[in-house]
Amino acid sequence: MRSIIIPLAFALSILVCHIQAQDFTKLQWSDCGSPSAVISNIDLTPMPVYNPGPASITIKIELKKPVKTVGVNINIIRTVSGITLPVRCYIVNGANVGSCNYTDLCTFLKSIWDDFKPETCSPVLLDYGIDCTCPFNISPILLDLNNLPLDLPDASQSAASFMASGNFDIKVAVFEGAPLASPSYGCARVQLTVKQKK
Ligand SMILES: *[C@@H]1O[C@H](CO)[C@@H](O)[C@H](O)[C@H]1NC(C)=O
């Protein structure tokens, strides 16, 4: 009997967890106030997304105004095992991760991304007039990334361990200059499920 009961209990516990978690099967997004941008699509597949693992991102956003310095305010709320808590801003190895303010996204990227320099700048960025020098100086353009492959690193082994699993409600507000001190440029809210690959 034991051999049947244990798998049954296991299956039940999975079912219960599943019901509690209400995992997203498609990324949900909404516009939370974008005077200078028109957001027409944001997607991330597969959903739930597994880490580590491959994923694809789709973004279609029309930038209507030039922007020199990009300030970002990120707010993350995480739900795991039915408990919803805001994620705070963590400083790990000198880099901010989580619900943080970034006064200049370009300088931040430079500090965490070794290849963010003119000699090794990604062609994807170059296509959008970003040459890996700061400030960004972005011109009005249609950001149109269609199923761009991403290799999600093992978040549990990194500074972003709080992102390793759970349901996330993430608000990303973009500003022309320092976040909240300057006029808002655009804002997107996304909701997604991240699972740890076993
Ligand atoms: C981000 O900046 C705003 C406005 O200055 C502030 O209210 C908020 O607490 C800051 N968030 C963090 C995580 O420092």
mmCIF file of C-alpha atoms and ligand atoms in Angstrom:
data_model
loop_
_atom_site.group_PDB
_atom_site.id
_atom_site.type_symbol
_atom_site.label_atom_id
_atom_site.label_comp_id
_atom_site.label_asym_id
_atom_site.label_seq_id
_atom_site.Cartn_x
_atom_site.Cartn_y
_atom_site.Cartn_z
ATOM 1 C CA MET A 1 0.000 0.000 0.000
ATOM 2 C CA ARG A 2 2.775 2.367 0.960
ATOM 3 C CA SER A 3 3.918 2.600 -2.616
ATOM 4 C CA ILE A 4 0.505 3.839 -3.704
ATOM 5 C CA ILE A 5 -0.225 6.182 -0.813
ATOM 6 C CA ILE A 6 3.009 8.096 -1.098
ATOM 7 C CA PRO A 7 2.625 8.943 -4.778
ATOM 8 C CA LEU A 8 -1.019 9.828 -4.134
ATOM 9 C CA ALA A 9 -0.098 12.194 -1.291
ATOM 10 C CA PHE A 10 2.584 13.660 -3.489
ATOM 11 C CA ALA A 11 0.137 14.187 -6.348
ATOM 12 C CA LEU A 12 -2.352 15.800 -3.972
ATOM 13 C CA SER A 13 0.239 18.148 -2.528
ATOM 14 C CA ILE A 14 1.197 19.213 -6.022
ATOM 15 C CA LEU A 15 -2.458 19.828 -6.836
ATOM 16 C CA VAL A 16 -2.972 21.874 -3.659
ATOM 17 C CA CYS A 17 0.144 23.948 -4.307
ATOM 18 C CA HIS A 18 -0.981 24.462 -7.843
ATOM 19 C CA ILE A 19 -4.393 25.743 -6.803
ATOM 20 C CA GLN A 20 -2.849 28.074 -4.202
ATOM 21 C CA ALA A 21 -0.274 29.483 -6.528
ATOM 22 C CA GLN A 22 -2.581 30.209 -9.484
ATOM 23 C CA ASP A 23 0.308 30.078 -11.853
ATOM 24 C CA PHE A 24 0.231 32.235 -14.925
ATOM 25 C CA THR A 25 0.127 30.332 -18.198
ATOM 26 C CA LYS A 26 0.600 33.526 -20.195
ATOM 27 C CA LEU A 27 2.445 36.670 -19.203
ATOM 28 C CA GLN A 28 -0.032 39.369 -18.192
ATOM 29 C CA TRP A 29 0.824 42.975 -18.921
ATOM 30 C CA SER A 30 -0.793 46.359 -18.604
ATOM 31 C CA ASP A 31 0.159 49.979 -19.175
ATOM 32 C CA CYS A 32 0.468 51.861 -15.862
ATOM 33 C CA GLY A 33 0.829 55.314 -17.413
ATOM 34 C CA SER A 34 2.890 55.998 -20.529
ATOM 35 C CA PRO A 35 2.717 59.595 -21.795
ATOM 36 C CA SER A 36 5.716 59.128 -24.105
ATOM 37 C CA ALA A 37 5.342 55.544 -25.274
ATOM 38 C CA VAL A 38 2.765 53.244 -26.795
ATOM 39 C CA ILE A 39 3.019 49.696 -25.489
ATOM 40 C CA SER A 40 1.374 47.211 -27.828
ATOM 41 C CA ASN A 41 2.874 43.904 -26.723
ATOM 42 C CA ILE A 42 5.019 42.348 -24.016
ATOM 43 C CA ASP A 43 5.425 38.587 -23.825
ATOM 44 C CA LEU A 44 7.712 36.007 -22.287
ATOM 45 C CA THR A 45 7.552 32.336 -23.200
ATOM 46 C CA PRO A 46 7.336 29.651 -21.986
ATOM 47 C CA MET A 47 4.996 30.598 -19.154
ATOM 48 C CA PRO A 48 5.634 29.496 -16.452
ATOM 49 C CA VAL A 49 9.231 30.334 -17.231
ATOM 50 C CA TYR A 50 11.897 27.990 -15.854
ATOM 51 C CA ASN A 51 15.239 28.953 -14.458
ATOM 52 C CA PRO A 52 17.778 28.029 -15.490
ATOM 53 C CA GLY A 53 16.438 27.585 -18.970
ATOM 54 C CA PRO A 54 15.804 29.081 -22.368
ATOM 55 C CA ALA A 55 13.105 31.715 -22.819
ATOM 56 C CA SER A 56 11.965 34.141 -25.505
ATOM 57 C CA ILE A 57 10.989 37.737 -25.043
ATOM 58 C CA THR A 58 8.727 39.799 -27.273
ATOM 59 C CA ILE A 59 8.441 43.554 -26.857
ATOM 60 C CA LYS A 60 6.644 46.027 -29.065
ATOM 61 C CA ILE A 61 6.841 49.564 -27.711
ATOM 62 C CA GLU A 62 6.817 52.763 -29.714
ATOM 63 C CA LEU A 63 9.003 55.428 -28.128
ATOM 64 C CA LYS A 64 7.458 58.770 -29.064
ATOM 65 C CA LYS A 65 10.021 61.116 -27.481
ATOM 66 C CA PRO A 66 13.814 61.092 -27.402
ATOM 67 C CA VAL A 67 15.301 60.216 -24.047
ATOM 68 C CA LYS A 68 18.875 60.902 -23.006
ATOM 69 C CA THR A 69 19.223 59.464 -19.508
ATOM 70 C CA VAL A 70 16.864 56.660 -18.551
ATOM 71 C CA GLY A 71 15.834 56.484 -14.894
ATOM 72 C CA VAL A 72 13.931 53.414 -13.717
ATOM 73 C CA ASN A 73 11.857 52.620 -10.647
ATOM 74 C CA ILE A 74 11.134 48.904 -10.200
ATOM 75 C CA ASN A 75 8.580 47.504 -7.787
ATOM 76 C CA ILE A 76 8.345 43.741 -7.339
ATOM 77 C CA ILE A 77 5.743 41.849 -5.349
ATOM 78 C CA ARG A 78 6.333 38.135 -4.956
ATOM 79 C CA THR A 79 3.804 35.471 -4.030
ATOM 80 C CA VAL A 80 5.134 32.113 -2.956
ATOM 81 C CA SER A 81 3.109 29.367 -1.200
ATOM 82 C CA GLY A 82 0.171 31.759 -0.920
ATOM 83 C CA ILE A 83 2.183 34.462 0.845
ATOM 84 C CA THR A 84 2.482 37.819 -0.902
ATOM 85 C CA LEU A 85 5.352 40.062 0.081
ATOM 86 C CA PRO A 86 7.078 43.048 -1.510
ATOM 87 C CA VAL A 87 10.637 42.360 -2.592
ATOM 88 C CA ARG A 88 13.027 45.001 -1.264
ATOM 89 C CA CYS A 89 16.061 46.469 -2.983
ATOM 90 C CA TYR A 90 19.072 44.262 -2.382
ATOM 91 C CA ILE A 91 22.638 45.368 -2.915
ATOM 92 C CA VAL A 92 24.680 42.368 -3.969
ATOM 93 C CA ASN A 93 28.298 42.709 -5.056
ATOM 94 C CA GLY A 94 27.734 46.437 -5.418
ATOM 95 C CA ALA A 95 24.790 46.019 -7.816
ATOM 96 C CA ASN A 96 21.172 46.811 -7.010
ATOM 97 C CA VAL A 97 18.673 44.008 -7.535
ATOM 98 C CA GLY A 98 14.961 43.896 -6.727
ATOM 99 C CA SER A 99 12.632 46.834 -6.089
ATOM 100 C CA CYS A 100 15.174 49.554 -6.709
ATOM 101 C CA ASN A 101 15.622 52.970 -8.220
ATOM 102 C CA TYR A 102 18.121 53.281 -11.031
ATOM 103 C CA THR A 103 19.053 56.888 -11.655
ATOM 104 C CA ASP A 104 20.794 55.951 -14.903
ATOM 105 C CA LEU A 105 20.033 52.577 -16.467
ATOM 106 C CA CYS A 106 22.988 52.912 -18.840
ATOM 107 C CA THR A 107 25.574 53.298 -16.067
ATOM 108 C CA PHE A 108 23.957 50.425 -14.205
ATOM 109 C CA LEU A 109 24.167 48.112 -17.228
ATOM 110 C CA LYS A 110 27.784 49.095 -17.717
ATOM 111 C CA SER A 111 28.547 48.109 -14.129
ATOM 112 C CA ILE A 112 27.013 44.620 -14.328
ATOM 113 C CA TRP A 113 27.435 43.597 -17.968
ATOM 114 C CA ASP A 114 31.011 43.033 -19.148
ATOM 115 C CA ASP A 115 30.073 43.191 -22.837
ATOM 116 C CA PHE A 116 28.307 46.532 -22.460
ATOM 117 C CA LYS A 117 31.095 48.497 -24.131
ATOM 118 C CA PRO A 118 31.460 49.822 -27.693
ATOM 119 C CA GLU A 119 33.891 47.044 -28.779
ATOM 120 C CA THR A 120 31.523 44.206 -27.845
ATOM 121 C CA CYS A 121 28.134 45.908 -27.982
ATOM 122 C CA SER A 122 25.305 43.536 -28.924
ATOM 123 C CA PRO A 123 23.959 43.951 -32.501
ATOM 124 C CA VAL A 124 20.460 43.940 -31.015
ATOM 125 C CA LEU A 125 21.305 47.113 -29.080
ATOM 126 C CA LEU A 126 23.084 48.694 -32.050
ATOM 127 C CA ASP A 127 19.907 48.201 -34.113
ATOM 128 C CA TYR A 128 18.162 50.532 -31.672
ATOM 129 C CA GLY A 129 20.839 53.204 -31.752
ATOM 130 C CA ILE A 130 22.366 52.084 -28.434
ATOM 131 C CA ASP A 131 26.132 51.851 -28.929
ATOM 132 C CA CYS A 132 26.995 50.898 -25.330
ATOM 133 C CA THR A 133 28.209 54.393 -24.462
ATOM 134 C CA CYS A 134 26.453 56.418 -21.760
ATOM 135 C CA PRO A 135 24.112 58.222 -21.655
ATOM 136 C CA PHE A 136 21.826 56.227 -23.948
ATOM 137 C CA ASN A 137 20.520 59.128 -26.073
ATOM 138 C CA ILE A 138 17.652 57.097 -27.488
ATOM 139 C CA SER A 139 15.745 58.563 -30.447
ATOM 140 C CA PRO A 140 12.038 58.032 -31.044
ATOM 141 C CA ILE A 141 11.925 54.500 -32.418
ATOM 142 C CA LEU A 142 9.769 51.390 -32.574
ATOM 143 C CA LEU A 143 11.245 48.846 -30.155
ATOM 144 C CA ASP A 144 10.226 45.629 -31.841
ATOM 145 C CA LEU A 145 11.811 42.520 -30.411
ATOM 146 C CA ASN A 146 10.168 39.374 -31.662
ATOM 147 C CA ASN A 147 10.906 36.177 -29.723
ATOM 148 C CA LEU A 148 14.397 37.288 -28.815
ATOM 149 C CA PRO A 149 16.071 34.265 -27.173
ATOM 150 C CA LEU A 150 17.197 34.704 -23.585
ATOM 151 C CA ASP A 151 19.216 32.231 -21.598
ATOM 152 C CA LEU A 152 17.937 32.544 -18.068
ATOM 153 C CA PRO A 153 20.745 31.858 -15.613
ATOM 154 C CA ASP A 154 20.201 29.838 -12.462
ATOM 155 C CA ALA A 155 18.719 32.585 -10.303
ATOM 156 C CA SER A 156 19.024 30.476 -7.160
ATOM 157 C CA GLN A 157 22.817 30.594 -7.539
ATOM 158 C CA SER A 158 22.969 34.322 -8.120
ATOM 159 C CA ALA A 159 22.318 37.638 -6.460
ATOM 160 C CA ALA A 160 18.775 37.394 -7.784
ATOM 161 C CA SER A 161 17.938 34.267 -5.720
ATOM 162 C CA PHE A 162 14.607 35.835 -4.681
ATOM 163 C CA MET A 163 13.603 35.573 -8.362
ATOM 164 C CA ALA A 164 14.215 31.803 -8.519
ATOM 165 C CA SER A 165 10.572 30.838 -8.045
ATOM 166 C CA GLY A 166 7.157 32.264 -7.356
ATOM 167 C CA ASN A 167 4.527 34.462 -8.890
ATOM 168 C CA PHE A 168 5.689 37.980 -9.571
ATOM 169 C CA ASP A 169 3.884 41.261 -10.038
ATOM 170 C CA ILE A 170 6.440 43.692 -11.416
ATOM 171 C CA LYS A 171 5.944 47.379 -12.146
ATOM 172 C CA VAL A 172 8.620 49.093 -14.207
ATOM 173 C CA ALA A 173 8.324 52.883 -14.411
ATOM 174 C CA VAL A 174 10.661 54.730 -16.744
ATOM 175 C CA PHE A 175 11.662 58.371 -16.314
ATOM 176 C CA GLU A 176 13.591 60.971 -18.270
ATOM 177 C CA GLY A 177 16.382 61.286 -15.706
ATOM 178 C CA ALA A 178 16.228 60.393 -12.022
ATOM 179 C CA PRO A 179 13.176 58.271 -11.156
ATOM 180 C CA LEU A 180 10.189 60.099 -9.643
ATOM 181 C CA ALA A 181 12.075 63.424 -9.602
ATOM 182 C CA SER A 182 11.418 63.841 -13.314
ATOM 183 C CA PRO A 183 8.438 63.490 -15.653
ATOM 184 C CA SER A 184 7.319 59.937 -16.248
ATOM 185 C CA TYR A 185 8.100 58.503 -19.681
ATOM 186 C CA GLY A 186 6.278 55.197 -19.516
ATOM 187 C CA CYS A 187 5.221 52.403 -17.219
ATOM 188 C CA ALA A 188 4.487 48.719 -17.671
ATOM 189 C CA ARG A 189 3.197 46.176 -15.202
ATOM 190 C CA VAL A 190 3.783 42.470 -15.813
ATOM 191 C CA GLN A 191 2.688 39.380 -13.926
ATOM 192 C CA LEU A 192 4.421 36.060 -14.378
ATOM 193 C CA THR A 193 5.327 32.730 -12.817
ATOM 194 C CA VAL A 194 8.902 31.554 -12.414
ATOM 195 C CA LYS A 195 9.706 27.951 -11.560
ATOM 196 C CA GLN A 196 12.940 26.387 -10.498
ATOM 197 C CA LYS A 197 14.099 23.682 -12.876
ATOM 198 C CA LYS A 198 14.823 20.576 -10.833
HETATM 199 C C1 LIG B 1 12.880 55.245 -4.984
HETATM 200 O O1 LIG B 1 12.727 56.666 -4.997
HETATM 201 C C2 LIG B 1 11.514 57.128 -4.416
HETATM 202 C C3 LIG B 1 11.464 58.644 -4.580
HETATM 203 O O2 LIG B 1 12.643 59.234 -4.182
HETATM 204 C C4 LIG B 1 11.425 56.690 -2.957
HETATM 205 O O3 LIG B 1 10.178 57.070 -2.420
HETATM 206 C C5 LIG B 1 11.582 55.185 -2.858
HETATM 207 O O4 LIG B 1 11.620 54.768 -1.515
HETATM 208 C C6 LIG B 1 12.864 54.732 -3.550
HETATM 209 N N1 LIG B 1 12.947 53.287 -3.520
HETATM 210 C C7 LIG B 1 14.028 52.642 -3.077
HETATM 211 C C8 LIG B 1 13.952 51.165 -3.093
HETATM 212 O O5 LIG B 1 15.032 53.224 -2.657
#
